[in-house]
CSV table of C-alpha atoms and ligand atoms in Angstrom, one decimal:
chain,number,residue,atom,x,y,z
A,1,MET,CA,118.4,94.3,134.4
A,2,THR,CA,115.1,96.0,134.3
A,3,THR,CA,114.6,98.5,131.5
A,4,ASN,CA,111.4,99.9,133.0
A,5,ASN,CA,112.7,103.3,134.1
A,6,ARG,CA,114.8,103.9,130.9
A,7,ILE,CA,113.5,106.7,128.7
A,8,VAL,CA,115.2,107.6,125.4
A,9,ILE,CA,115.1,111.2,124.3
A,10,SER,CA,116.2,112.9,121.1
A,11,SER,CA,115.4,115.9,119.0
A,12,ASP,CA,116.4,117.9,116.0
A,13,HIS,CA,118.2,121.3,116.2
A,14,THR,CA,114.9,123.2,117.0
A,15,ALA,CA,114.4,121.6,120.3
A,16,ILE,CA,117.9,121.3,122.0
A,17,GLN,CA,116.9,123.7,124.8
A,18,MET,CA,113.6,122.0,125.5
A,19,ARG,CA,115.3,118.6,125.4
A,20,ARG,CA,117.8,119.7,128.0
A,21,ALA,CA,114.9,120.9,130.2
A,22,ILE,CA,113.1,117.6,129.9
A,23,VAL,CA,116.3,115.6,130.7
A,24,ASN,CA,116.9,117.7,133.7
A,25,HIS,CA,113.3,117.4,134.9
A,26,LEU,CA,113.1,113.6,134.5
A,27,SER,CA,116.5,112.9,136.0
A,28,LYS,CA,115.4,114.7,139.2
A,29,GLN,CA,112.4,112.3,139.3
A,30,GLY,CA,114.7,109.2,139.1
A,31,TRP,CA,114.1,108.2,135.5
A,32,VAL,CA,117.2,107.0,133.7
A,33,VAL,CA,117.2,109.3,130.7
A,34,VAL,CA,119.1,108.1,127.7
A,35,ASP,CA,119.8,111.3,125.8
A,36,ILE,CA,121.1,110.4,122.3
A,37,GLY,CA,121.5,114.0,121.2
A,38,PRO,CA,122.3,115.9,119.0
A,39,THR,CA,124.5,118.1,121.2
A,40,THR,CA,124.8,121.2,119.0
A,41,GLU,CA,122.2,123.5,117.4
A,42,GLU,CA,123.6,122.9,113.9
A,43,SER,CA,120.8,122.1,111.5
A,44,THR,CA,120.0,118.4,111.4
A,45,ASP,CA,117.4,116.0,109.9
A,46,TYR,CA,114.6,114.8,112.2
A,47,PRO,CA,114.0,111.5,110.5
A,48,ARG,CA,117.5,110.3,111.5
A,49,HIS,CA,116.9,111.2,115.2
A,50,ALA,CA,113.4,109.6,115.1
A,51,TRP,CA,114.9,106.4,113.8
A,52,GLU,CA,117.8,106.3,116.3
A,53,ALA,CA,115.4,106.8,119.2
A,54,ALA,CA,112.9,104.2,117.9
A,55,GLN,CA,115.7,101.6,117.7
A,56,ARG,CA,116.2,102.0,121.5
A,57,ILE,CA,112.5,101.1,122.0
A,58,VAL,CA,112.2,98.2,119.6
A,59,SER,CA,115.5,96.7,120.8
A,60,GLY,CA,114.2,96.7,124.4
A,61,ASP,CA,116.9,99.0,125.7
A,62,CYS,CA,114.4,101.7,126.7
A,63,ARG,CA,110.7,101.3,127.6
A,64,LEU,CA,109.4,104.7,126.3
A,65,GLY,CA,110.7,107.5,124.2
A,66,ILE,CA,110.3,111.3,123.8
A,67,ILE,CA,111.2,113.0,120.5
A,68,LEU,CA,111.1,116.6,119.7
A,69,CYS,CA,111.2,118.8,116.6
A,70,GLY,CA,109.8,122.2,115.7
A,71,THR,CA,106.2,121.0,115.3
A,72,GLY,CA,106.5,117.5,116.7
A,73,GLN,CA,104.9,116.3,113.5
A,74,GLY,CA,107.8,115.3,111.2
A,75,ILE,CA,109.6,113.4,113.9
A,76,MET,CA,106.4,111.6,114.8
A,77,MET,CA,105.7,110.6,111.2
A,78,ALA,CA,109.3,109.2,110.9
A,79,ALA,CA,109.1,107.3,114.2
A,80,ASN,CA,105.8,105.7,113.1
A,81,LYS,CA,107.6,104.1,110.1
A,82,VAL,CA,109.5,101.9,112.5
A,83,LYS,CA,107.7,98.6,113.1
A,84,GLY,CA,106.5,98.4,116.7
A,85,ILE,CA,106.5,102.1,117.3
A,86,ARG,CA,103.3,103.9,118.2
A,87,CYS,CA,104.0,107.6,118.5
A,88,GLY,CA,101.6,110.5,119.0
A,89,THR,CA,102.3,114.3,118.9
A,90,CYS,CA,100.8,116.1,121.9
A,91,ALA,CA,100.2,119.7,122.7
A,92,ASP,CA,97.9,119.0,125.6
A,93,THR,CA,97.9,116.7,128.6
A,94,TYR,CA,94.6,115.0,127.8
A,95,SER,CA,96.1,113.6,124.6
A,96,ALA,CA,99.3,112.7,126.4
A,97,ARG,CA,97.3,110.5,128.8
A,98,MET,CA,95.0,109.0,126.2
A,99,ILE,CA,97.8,107.9,123.8
A,100,ARG,CA,99.1,105.8,126.7
A,101,GLU,CA,95.7,104.6,128.1
A,102,HIS,CA,94.0,103.8,124.8
A,103,ASN,CA,96.8,103.5,122.2
A,104,ASP,CA,99.6,102.1,124.2
A,105,ALA,CA,101.9,104.6,122.6
A,106,ASN,CA,105.6,103.9,123.3
A,107,MET,CA,106.8,107.3,122.0
A,108,LEU,CA,105.7,110.9,122.6
A,109,ALA,CA,106.5,113.7,120.2
A,110,ILE,CA,106.3,117.4,121.2
A,111,GLY,CA,106.7,120.5,119.0
A,112,ALA,CA,109.2,122.8,120.6
A,113,ARG,CA,107.9,125.7,118.5
A,114,VAL,CA,104.3,124.9,119.5
A,115,VAL,CA,104.2,124.5,123.3
A,116,GLY,CA,106.1,126.3,126.0
A,117,GLU,CA,108.5,124.5,128.4
A,118,GLY,CA,106.1,124.4,131.3
A,119,LEU,CA,103.4,122.7,129.3
A,120,ALA,CA,105.9,120.4,127.7
A,121,LEU,CA,107.0,119.1,131.1
A,122,GLU,CA,103.4,118.5,132.1
A,123,ILE,CA,102.8,116.6,128.9
A,124,VAL,CA,105.9,114.5,129.5
A,125,ASP,CA,104.9,113.8,133.2
A,126,THR,CA,101.3,112.8,132.1
A,127,PHE,CA,102.6,110.5,129.3
A,128,LEU,CA,105.1,108.7,131.6
A,129,THR,CA,102.7,108.1,134.5
A,130,ALA,CA,99.6,107.0,132.5
A,131,GLN,CA,99.1,103.3,132.1
A,132,PHE,CA,97.7,101.3,129.1
A,133,GLN,CA,94.2,100.2,130.0
A,134,GLY,CA,94.1,97.0,127.9
A,135,GLY,CA,90.7,95.5,127.6
A,136,ARG,CA,88.9,96.6,124.4
A,137,HIS,CA,91.9,98.8,123.5
A,138,SER,CA,94.2,95.7,123.2
A,139,LYS,CA,92.4,94.5,120.1
A,140,ARG,CA,92.6,97.9,118.4
A,141,VAL,CA,96.3,98.2,119.2
A,142,GLU,CA,96.8,94.7,117.7
A,143,MET,CA,94.9,95.9,114.6
A,144,ILE,CA,97.4,98.8,114.3
A,145,GLU,CA,100.3,96.3,114.5
A,146,LYS,CA,98.8,94.2,111.8
A,147,LEU,CA,98.6,97.2,109.4
A,148,GLU,CA,102.4,97.3,109.6
A,149,GLN,CA,102.8,93.8,108.0
B,1,RB5,C1,112.9,122.2,111.0
B,1,RB5,O1,112.9,123.5,110.4
B,1,RB5,C2,111.4,121.7,111.1
B,1,RB5,O2,111.0,121.4,109.8
B,1,RB5,C3,111.3,120.5,112.0
B,1,RB5,O3,111.8,120.8,113.2
B,1,RB5,C4,110.0,119.9,112.2
B,1,RB5,O4,109.1,120.9,112.6
B,1,RB5,C5,109.4,119.1,111.1
B,1,RB5,O5,108.3,118.5,111.3
């Protein structure tokens, strides 16, 4: 079974509505979106959701992940603690493309209190369609991986 079109998504309580919009948007495009919650707007702790989403990537269940909190910063910091995760927070499409092309990011974080829904959807589309360029960037990504040991 290929996992290539499986995208995991999670958030904290600040981003439930934006997460739903992204799930809806990506499902229409044919992505298999693995939405691991949470399902209510009750206050919750973003490190937990970062970790749960990251496990889907490092286990090979999903190829890429999208995680959301108020700023996109805390959930990104937590995800990057998991070995094998390279996550960037983006509030613009240029960064969303570059974290795939140069950094081979496997997770994207967005701040639901920072960007509007329309821009968030464009950031997501850009991230998911950009390809890692390899070449000179491979050595640098390997250097990131070595820092984790
Ligand atoms: C929650 O209030 C907020 O701190 C969280 O969503 C996030 O912005 C943390 O980085």
